Short mmCIF file of C-alpha atoms and ligand atoms in Angstrom, two decimals:
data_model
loop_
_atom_site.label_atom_id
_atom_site.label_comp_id
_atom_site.label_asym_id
_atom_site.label_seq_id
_atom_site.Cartn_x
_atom_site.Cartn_y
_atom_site.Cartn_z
CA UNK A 1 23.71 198.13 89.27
CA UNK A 2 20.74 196.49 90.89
CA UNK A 3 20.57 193.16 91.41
CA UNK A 4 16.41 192.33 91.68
CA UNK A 5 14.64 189.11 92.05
CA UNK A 6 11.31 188.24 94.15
CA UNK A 7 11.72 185.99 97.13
CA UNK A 8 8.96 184.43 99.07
CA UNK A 9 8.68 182.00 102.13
CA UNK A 10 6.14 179.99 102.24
CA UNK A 11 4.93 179.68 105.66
CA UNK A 12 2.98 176.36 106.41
CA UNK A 13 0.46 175.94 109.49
CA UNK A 14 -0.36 172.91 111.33
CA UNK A 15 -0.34 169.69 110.61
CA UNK A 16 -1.16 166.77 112.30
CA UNK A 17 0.33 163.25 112.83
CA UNK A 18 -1.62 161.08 110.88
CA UNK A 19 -2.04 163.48 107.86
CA UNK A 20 -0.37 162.20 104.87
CA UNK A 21 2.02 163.66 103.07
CA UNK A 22 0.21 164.33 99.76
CA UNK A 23 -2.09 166.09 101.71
CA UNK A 24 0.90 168.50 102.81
CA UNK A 25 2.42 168.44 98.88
CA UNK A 26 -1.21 169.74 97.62
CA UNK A 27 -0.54 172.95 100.01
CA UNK A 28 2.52 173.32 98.53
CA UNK A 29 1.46 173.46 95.91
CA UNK A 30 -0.99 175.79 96.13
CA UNK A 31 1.74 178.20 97.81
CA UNK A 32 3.55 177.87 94.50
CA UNK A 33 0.58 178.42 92.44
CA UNK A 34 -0.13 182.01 94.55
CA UNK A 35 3.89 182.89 94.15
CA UNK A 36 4.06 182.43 90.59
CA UNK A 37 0.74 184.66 90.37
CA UNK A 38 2.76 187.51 92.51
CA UNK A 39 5.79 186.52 89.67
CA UNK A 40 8.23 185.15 92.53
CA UNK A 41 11.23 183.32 91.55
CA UNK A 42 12.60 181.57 94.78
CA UNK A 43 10.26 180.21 97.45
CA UNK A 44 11.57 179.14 100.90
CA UNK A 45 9.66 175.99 102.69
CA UNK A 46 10.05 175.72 106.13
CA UNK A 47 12.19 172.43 108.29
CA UNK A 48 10.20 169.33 108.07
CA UNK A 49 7.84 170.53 105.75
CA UNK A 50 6.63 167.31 104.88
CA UNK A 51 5.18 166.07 108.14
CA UNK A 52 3.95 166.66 111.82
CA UNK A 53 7.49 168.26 114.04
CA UNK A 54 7.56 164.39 114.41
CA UNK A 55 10.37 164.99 117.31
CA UNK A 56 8.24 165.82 119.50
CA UNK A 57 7.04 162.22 119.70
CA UNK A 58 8.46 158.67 120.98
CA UNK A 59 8.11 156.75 118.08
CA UNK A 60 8.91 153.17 117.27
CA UNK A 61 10.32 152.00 114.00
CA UNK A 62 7.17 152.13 112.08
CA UNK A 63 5.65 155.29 112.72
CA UNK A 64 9.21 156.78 112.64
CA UNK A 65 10.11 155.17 109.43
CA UNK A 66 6.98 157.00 107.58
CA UNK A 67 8.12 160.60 108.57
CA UNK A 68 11.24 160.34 106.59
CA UNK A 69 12.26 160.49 103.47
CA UNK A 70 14.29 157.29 102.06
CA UNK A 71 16.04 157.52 98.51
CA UNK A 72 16.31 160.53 96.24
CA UNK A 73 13.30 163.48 97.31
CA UNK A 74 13.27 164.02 93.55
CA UNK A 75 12.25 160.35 92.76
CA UNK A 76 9.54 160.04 95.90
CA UNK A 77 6.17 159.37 94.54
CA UNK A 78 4.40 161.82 97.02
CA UNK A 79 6.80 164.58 96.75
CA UNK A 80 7.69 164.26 92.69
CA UNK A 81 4.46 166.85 92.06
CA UNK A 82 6.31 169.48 93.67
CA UNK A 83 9.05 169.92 91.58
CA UNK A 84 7.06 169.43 88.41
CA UNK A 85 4.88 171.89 89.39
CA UNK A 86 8.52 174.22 90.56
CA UNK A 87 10.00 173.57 87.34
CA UNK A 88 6.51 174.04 85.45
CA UNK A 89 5.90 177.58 86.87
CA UNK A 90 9.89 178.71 86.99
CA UNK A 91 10.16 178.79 91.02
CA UNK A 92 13.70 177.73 92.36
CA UNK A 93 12.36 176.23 95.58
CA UNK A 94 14.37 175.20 99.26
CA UNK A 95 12.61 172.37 100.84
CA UNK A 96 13.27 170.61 103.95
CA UNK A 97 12.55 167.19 105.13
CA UNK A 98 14.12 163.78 106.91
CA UNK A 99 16.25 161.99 105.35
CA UNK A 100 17.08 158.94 106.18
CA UNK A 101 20.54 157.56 103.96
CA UNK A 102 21.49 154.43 102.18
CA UNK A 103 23.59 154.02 105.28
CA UNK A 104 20.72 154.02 107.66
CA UNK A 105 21.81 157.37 109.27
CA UNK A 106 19.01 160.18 109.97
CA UNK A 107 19.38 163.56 108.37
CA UNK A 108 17.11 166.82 108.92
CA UNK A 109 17.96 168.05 105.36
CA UNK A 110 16.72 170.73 102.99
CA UNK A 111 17.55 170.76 99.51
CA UNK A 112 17.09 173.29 96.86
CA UNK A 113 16.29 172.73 93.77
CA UNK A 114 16.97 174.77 90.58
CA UNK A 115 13.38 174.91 88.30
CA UNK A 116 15.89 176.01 85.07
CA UNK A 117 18.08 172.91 85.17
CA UNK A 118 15.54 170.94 87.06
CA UNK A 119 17.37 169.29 89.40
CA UNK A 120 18.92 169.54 93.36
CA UNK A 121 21.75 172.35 92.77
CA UNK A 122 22.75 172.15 96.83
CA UNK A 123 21.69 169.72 99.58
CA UNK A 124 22.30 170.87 103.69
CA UNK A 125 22.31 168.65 106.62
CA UNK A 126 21.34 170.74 110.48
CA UNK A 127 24.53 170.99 111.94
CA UNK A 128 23.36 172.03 115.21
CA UNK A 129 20.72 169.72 116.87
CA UNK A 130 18.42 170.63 119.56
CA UNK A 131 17.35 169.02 122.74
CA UNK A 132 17.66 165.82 124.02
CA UNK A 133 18.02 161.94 123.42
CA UNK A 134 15.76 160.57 126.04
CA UNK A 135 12.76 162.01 126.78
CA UNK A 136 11.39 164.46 129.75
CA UNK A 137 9.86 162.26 132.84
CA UNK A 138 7.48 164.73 132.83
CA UNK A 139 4.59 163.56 131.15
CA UNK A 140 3.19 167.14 130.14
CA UNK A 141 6.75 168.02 128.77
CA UNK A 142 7.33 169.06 125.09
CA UNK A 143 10.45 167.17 123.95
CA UNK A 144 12.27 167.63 121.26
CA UNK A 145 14.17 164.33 120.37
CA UNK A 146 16.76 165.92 117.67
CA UNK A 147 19.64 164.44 119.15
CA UNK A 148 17.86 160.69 119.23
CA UNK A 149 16.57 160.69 115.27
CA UNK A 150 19.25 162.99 113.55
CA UNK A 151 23.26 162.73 113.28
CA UNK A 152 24.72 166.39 113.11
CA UNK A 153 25.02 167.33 109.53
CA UNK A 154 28.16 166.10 107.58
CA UNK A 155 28.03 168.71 104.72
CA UNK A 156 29.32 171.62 106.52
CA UNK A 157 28.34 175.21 105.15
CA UNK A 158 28.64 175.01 101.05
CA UNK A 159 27.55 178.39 100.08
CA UNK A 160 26.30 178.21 96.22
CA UNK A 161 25.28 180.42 93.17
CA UNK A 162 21.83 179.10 91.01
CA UNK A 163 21.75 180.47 88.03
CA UNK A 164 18.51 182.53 85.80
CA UNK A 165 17.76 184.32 89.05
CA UNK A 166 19.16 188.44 88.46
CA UNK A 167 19.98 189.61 84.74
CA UNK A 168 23.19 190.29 83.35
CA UNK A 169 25.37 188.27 85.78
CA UNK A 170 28.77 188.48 85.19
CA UNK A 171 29.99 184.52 83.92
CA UNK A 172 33.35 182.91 84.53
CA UNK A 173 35.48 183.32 81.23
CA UNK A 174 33.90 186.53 80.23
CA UNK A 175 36.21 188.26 83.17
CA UNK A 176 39.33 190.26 81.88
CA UNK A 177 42.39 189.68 84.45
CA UNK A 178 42.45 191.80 87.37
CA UNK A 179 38.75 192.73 87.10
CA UNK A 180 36.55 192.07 90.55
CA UNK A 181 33.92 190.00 90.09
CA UNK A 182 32.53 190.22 93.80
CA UNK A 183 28.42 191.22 93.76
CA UNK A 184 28.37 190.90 89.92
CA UNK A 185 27.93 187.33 89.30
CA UNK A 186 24.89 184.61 89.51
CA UNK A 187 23.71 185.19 93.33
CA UNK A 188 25.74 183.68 96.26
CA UNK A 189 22.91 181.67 98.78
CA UNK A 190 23.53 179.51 101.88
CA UNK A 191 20.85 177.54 104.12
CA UNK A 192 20.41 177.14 107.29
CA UNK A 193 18.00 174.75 109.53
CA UNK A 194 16.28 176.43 112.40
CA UNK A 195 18.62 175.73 115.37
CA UNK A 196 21.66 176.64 113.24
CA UNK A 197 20.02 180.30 112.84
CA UNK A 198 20.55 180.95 116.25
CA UNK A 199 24.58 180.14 115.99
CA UNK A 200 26.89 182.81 114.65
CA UNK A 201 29.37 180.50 112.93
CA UNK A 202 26.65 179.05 111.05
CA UNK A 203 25.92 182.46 109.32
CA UNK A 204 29.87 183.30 109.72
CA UNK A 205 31.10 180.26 107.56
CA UNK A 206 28.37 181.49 104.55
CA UNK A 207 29.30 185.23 104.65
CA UNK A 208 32.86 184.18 104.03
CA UNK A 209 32.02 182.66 100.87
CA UNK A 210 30.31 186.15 100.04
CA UNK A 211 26.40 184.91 100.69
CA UNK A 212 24.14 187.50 99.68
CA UNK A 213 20.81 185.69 100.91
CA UNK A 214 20.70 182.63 103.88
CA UNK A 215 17.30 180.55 103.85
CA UNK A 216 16.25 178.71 106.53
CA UNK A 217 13.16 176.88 107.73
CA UNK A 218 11.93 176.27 111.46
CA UNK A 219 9.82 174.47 113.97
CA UNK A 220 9.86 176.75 116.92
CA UNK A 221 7.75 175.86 120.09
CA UNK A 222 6.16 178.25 121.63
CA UNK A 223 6.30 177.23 125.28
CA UNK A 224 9.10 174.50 125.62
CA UNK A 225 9.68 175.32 129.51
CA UNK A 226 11.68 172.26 130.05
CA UNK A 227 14.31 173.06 127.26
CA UNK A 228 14.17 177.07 126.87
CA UNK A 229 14.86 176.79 130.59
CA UNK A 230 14.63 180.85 132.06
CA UNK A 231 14.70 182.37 135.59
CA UNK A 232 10.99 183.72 135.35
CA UNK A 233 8.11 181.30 135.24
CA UNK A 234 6.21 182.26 132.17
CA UNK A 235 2.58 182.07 131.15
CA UNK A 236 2.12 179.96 127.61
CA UNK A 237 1.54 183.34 125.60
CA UNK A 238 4.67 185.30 127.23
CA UNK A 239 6.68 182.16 126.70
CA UNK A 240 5.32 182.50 122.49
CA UNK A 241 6.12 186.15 122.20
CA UNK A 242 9.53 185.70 123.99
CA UNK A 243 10.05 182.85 121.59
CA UNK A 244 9.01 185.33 118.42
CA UNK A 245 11.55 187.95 120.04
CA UNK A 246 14.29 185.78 119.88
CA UNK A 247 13.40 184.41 116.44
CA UNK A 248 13.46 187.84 115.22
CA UNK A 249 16.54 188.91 117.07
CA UNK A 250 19.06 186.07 115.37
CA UNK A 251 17.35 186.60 112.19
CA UNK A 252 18.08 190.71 112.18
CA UNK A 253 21.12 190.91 113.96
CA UNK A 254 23.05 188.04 111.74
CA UNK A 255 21.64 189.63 108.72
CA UNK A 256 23.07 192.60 109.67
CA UNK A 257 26.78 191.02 111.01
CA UNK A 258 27.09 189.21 107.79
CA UNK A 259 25.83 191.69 105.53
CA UNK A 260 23.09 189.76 103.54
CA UNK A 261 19.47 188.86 102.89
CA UNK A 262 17.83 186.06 104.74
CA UNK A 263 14.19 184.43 104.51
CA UNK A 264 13.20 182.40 107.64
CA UNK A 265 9.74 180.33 106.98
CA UNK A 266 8.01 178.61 109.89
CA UNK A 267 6.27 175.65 110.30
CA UNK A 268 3.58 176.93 112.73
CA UNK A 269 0.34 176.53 114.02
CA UNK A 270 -1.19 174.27 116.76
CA UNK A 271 -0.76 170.67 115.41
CA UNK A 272 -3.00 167.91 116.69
CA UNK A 273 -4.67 170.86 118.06
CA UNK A 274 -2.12 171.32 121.44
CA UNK A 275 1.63 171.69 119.98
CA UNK A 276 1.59 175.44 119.27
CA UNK A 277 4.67 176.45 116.76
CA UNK A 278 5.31 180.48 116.76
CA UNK A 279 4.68 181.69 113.45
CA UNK A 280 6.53 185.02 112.41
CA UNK A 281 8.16 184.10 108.69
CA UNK A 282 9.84 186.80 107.68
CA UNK A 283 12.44 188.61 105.10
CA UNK A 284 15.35 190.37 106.52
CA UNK A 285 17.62 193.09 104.62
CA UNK A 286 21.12 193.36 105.29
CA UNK A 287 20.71 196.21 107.58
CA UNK A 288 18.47 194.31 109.77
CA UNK A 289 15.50 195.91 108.96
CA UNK A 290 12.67 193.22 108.94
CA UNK A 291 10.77 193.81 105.09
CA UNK A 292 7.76 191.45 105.37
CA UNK A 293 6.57 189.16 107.53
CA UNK A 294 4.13 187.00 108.36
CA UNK A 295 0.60 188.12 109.61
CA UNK A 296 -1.25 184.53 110.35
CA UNK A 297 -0.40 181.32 112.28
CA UNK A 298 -1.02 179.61 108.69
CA UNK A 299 -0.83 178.65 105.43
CA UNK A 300 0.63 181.97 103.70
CA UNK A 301 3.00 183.46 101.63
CA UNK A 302 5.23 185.96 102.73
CA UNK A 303 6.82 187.95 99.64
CA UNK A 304 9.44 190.71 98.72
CA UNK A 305 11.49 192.28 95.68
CA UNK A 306 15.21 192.22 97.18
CA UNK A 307 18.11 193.69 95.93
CA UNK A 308 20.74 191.89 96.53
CA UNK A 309 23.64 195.26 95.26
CA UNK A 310 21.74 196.31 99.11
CA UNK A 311 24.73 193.73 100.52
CA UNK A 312 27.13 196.05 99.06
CA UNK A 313 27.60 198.81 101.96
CA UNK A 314 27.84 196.24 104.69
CA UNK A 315 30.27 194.17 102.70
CA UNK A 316 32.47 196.70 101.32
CA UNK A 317 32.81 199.02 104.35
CA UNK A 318 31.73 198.19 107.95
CA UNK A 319 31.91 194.53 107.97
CA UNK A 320 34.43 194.53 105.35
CA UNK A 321 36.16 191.08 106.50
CA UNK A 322 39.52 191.32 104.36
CA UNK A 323 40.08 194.50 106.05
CA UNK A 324 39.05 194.24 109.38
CA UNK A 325 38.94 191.00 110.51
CA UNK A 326 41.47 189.92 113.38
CA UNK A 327 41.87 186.19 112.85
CA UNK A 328 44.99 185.77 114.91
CA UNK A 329 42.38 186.98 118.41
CA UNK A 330 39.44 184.05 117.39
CA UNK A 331 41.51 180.79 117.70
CA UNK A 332 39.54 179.63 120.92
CA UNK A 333 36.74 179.75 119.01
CA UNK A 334 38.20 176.74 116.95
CA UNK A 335 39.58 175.39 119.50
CA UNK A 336 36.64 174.36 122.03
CA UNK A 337 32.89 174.18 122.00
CA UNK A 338 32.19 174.54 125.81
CA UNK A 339 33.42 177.44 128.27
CA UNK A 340 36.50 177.52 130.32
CA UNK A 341 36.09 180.58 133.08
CA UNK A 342 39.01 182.53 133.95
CA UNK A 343 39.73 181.14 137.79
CA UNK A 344 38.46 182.09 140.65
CA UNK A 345 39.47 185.44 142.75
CA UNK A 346 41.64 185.09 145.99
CA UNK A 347 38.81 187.62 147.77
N1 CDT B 1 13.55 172.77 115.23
C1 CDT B 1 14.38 173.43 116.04
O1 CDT B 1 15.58 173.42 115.86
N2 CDT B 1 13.78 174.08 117.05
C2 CDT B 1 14.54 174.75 118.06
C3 CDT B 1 13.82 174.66 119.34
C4 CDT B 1 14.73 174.85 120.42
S1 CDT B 1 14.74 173.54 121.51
C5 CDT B 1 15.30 174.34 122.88
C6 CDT B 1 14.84 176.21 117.75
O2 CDT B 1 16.00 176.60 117.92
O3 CDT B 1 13.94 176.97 117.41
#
């Protein structure tokens, strides 16, 4: 039986470093304002929506302070409109931003937020953080100071089901005993946070809790030379459109592996007019097949009708893990996060 609901990401183009962020909110807003004219249910905001890619920049306290987020999102004065306006118009939305905790530890987190019970159903913390601490010598250098503002998320993978999404989902205590359950119920969704998309495990740990549709938003540079690193020197635009291939090429070919939906929405644009973001949001089936994307390097809504029974070949048969799996051959793969080569030959 089919399993329909609209999906949109809501791509977001630049944005500079001294625009507020009710300037940013009012865009949002008008994003949400188009999907619920299309009738979308579920709208995907990209990493940092909030703000300027702010690690880009050495910033002292101040400045730094301003680009995150400090208490509940839900309570912030210049956020609060969104989710009025989210649970106003019926749009389940994913939103990311910095959050900085009680604690005083950095977060880049993105929450989502149900519109039918009005509040944050799941929160996610980036596990895997990008670039460096200090910053390049090089003076024309693009850093990316992740690993200086953020901790690495501490809220692992916790795949989720929100609820009002797909019709006649099959509830807990309406289940006789020995009946499956598995792609009947409220749909299963994980997020992601752009670096993490490019990590196997990350979409590994959500399939095994049966995810049907991974979300994730990103700031992707186009021409990051020191970090991307490369053997060929590349002009700005090949460096973009090798940056867009490889964007594409995670998002297809884990949608594929794990058998599911995903919706990747971009932050993109040239902010401050010089720090070009690729664009490229886009929704993926779970055959890989890419079903709409982005055509601008701006504000713009990217939408489809998915079905999320579509999972059910790839979960069921080829990649079906109960069966196939070989956990007893992966240990290594818990076991250390660098490389160890097999030794050197004699001659
Ligand atoms: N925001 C983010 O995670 N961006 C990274 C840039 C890579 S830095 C080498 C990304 O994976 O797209």
């Amino acid at each position: 039986m089919a399993r329909e609901l609209k999906v949109a990401a809501a791509q977001v183009g630049a944005i500079d470093r001294d625009t507020p962020k009710t300037a940013v909110v009012s865009r949002l807003i008008s994003l949400l304002h188009e999907a619920a004219d299309s009738k979308v249910q579920l709208v995907v905001f990209p990493e940092c929506t909030l703000t300027t890619f702010f690690p880009r920049h050495l910033l002292q306290a101040e400045e730094l302070e301003a680009f995150f987020e400090h208490g509940e999102i839900t309570d912030s004065p210049d956020v609060m409109p969104l989710f009025e306006v989210s649970r106003k118009l019926g749009i389940d939305i994913v939103l990311g931003y910095a959050e900085r905790n009680p604690e005083g530890a950095g977060y880049n987190t993105c929450i989502y937020f149900s519109a039918l019970e009005g509040r944050i159903l799941q929160k996610y913390r980036k596990i895997h953080l990008p670039g460096t601490k200090e910053p390049f010598k090089e003076p024309d250098a693009t850093n990316q100071l992740e690993k200086r503002y953020f901790t690495p998320g501490d809220l692992g993978f916790p795949a989720f089901r929100a609820p009002g999404l797909v019709s006649d989902a099959v509830k807990k205590g309406t289940v006789q005993a020995g009946e499956t359950t598995a792609g009947k119920g409220d749909p299963i969704f994980g997020m992601l946070i752009c670096n993490d998309r490019r990590w196997p495990e990350a979409w590994r740990m959500y399939s095994q809790k049966g995810a049907e549709l991974i979300m994730f938003g990103f700031n992707t540079g186009g021409h990051m030379a020191h970090l991307w690193g490369g053997r060929k020197a590349m002009t700005p635009e090949q460096a973009k459109t090798e940056a867009l291939f490889h964007s594409r090429l995670v998002q297809q070919s884990n949608s594929y592996m794990n058998a599911c939906w995903s919706i990747s929405s971009a932050r993109c644009g040239k902010d401050d007019g010089k720090y070009d973001l690729i664009a490229g949001s886009a929704i993926c089936d779970p055959e890989g097949h890419i079903v709409a994307e982005a055509q601008t390097e701006g504000d713009e809504l990217v939408s489809a009708v998915i079905d999320l029974e579509d999972c059910r070949q790839g979960k069921e048969k080829t990649f079906d893990f109960a069966r196939h799996r070989r956990i007893e051959a992966y240990g290594l793969i818990n076991q250390q996060a660098g490389v160890s080569e097999p030794e050197l030959l004699e001659k």
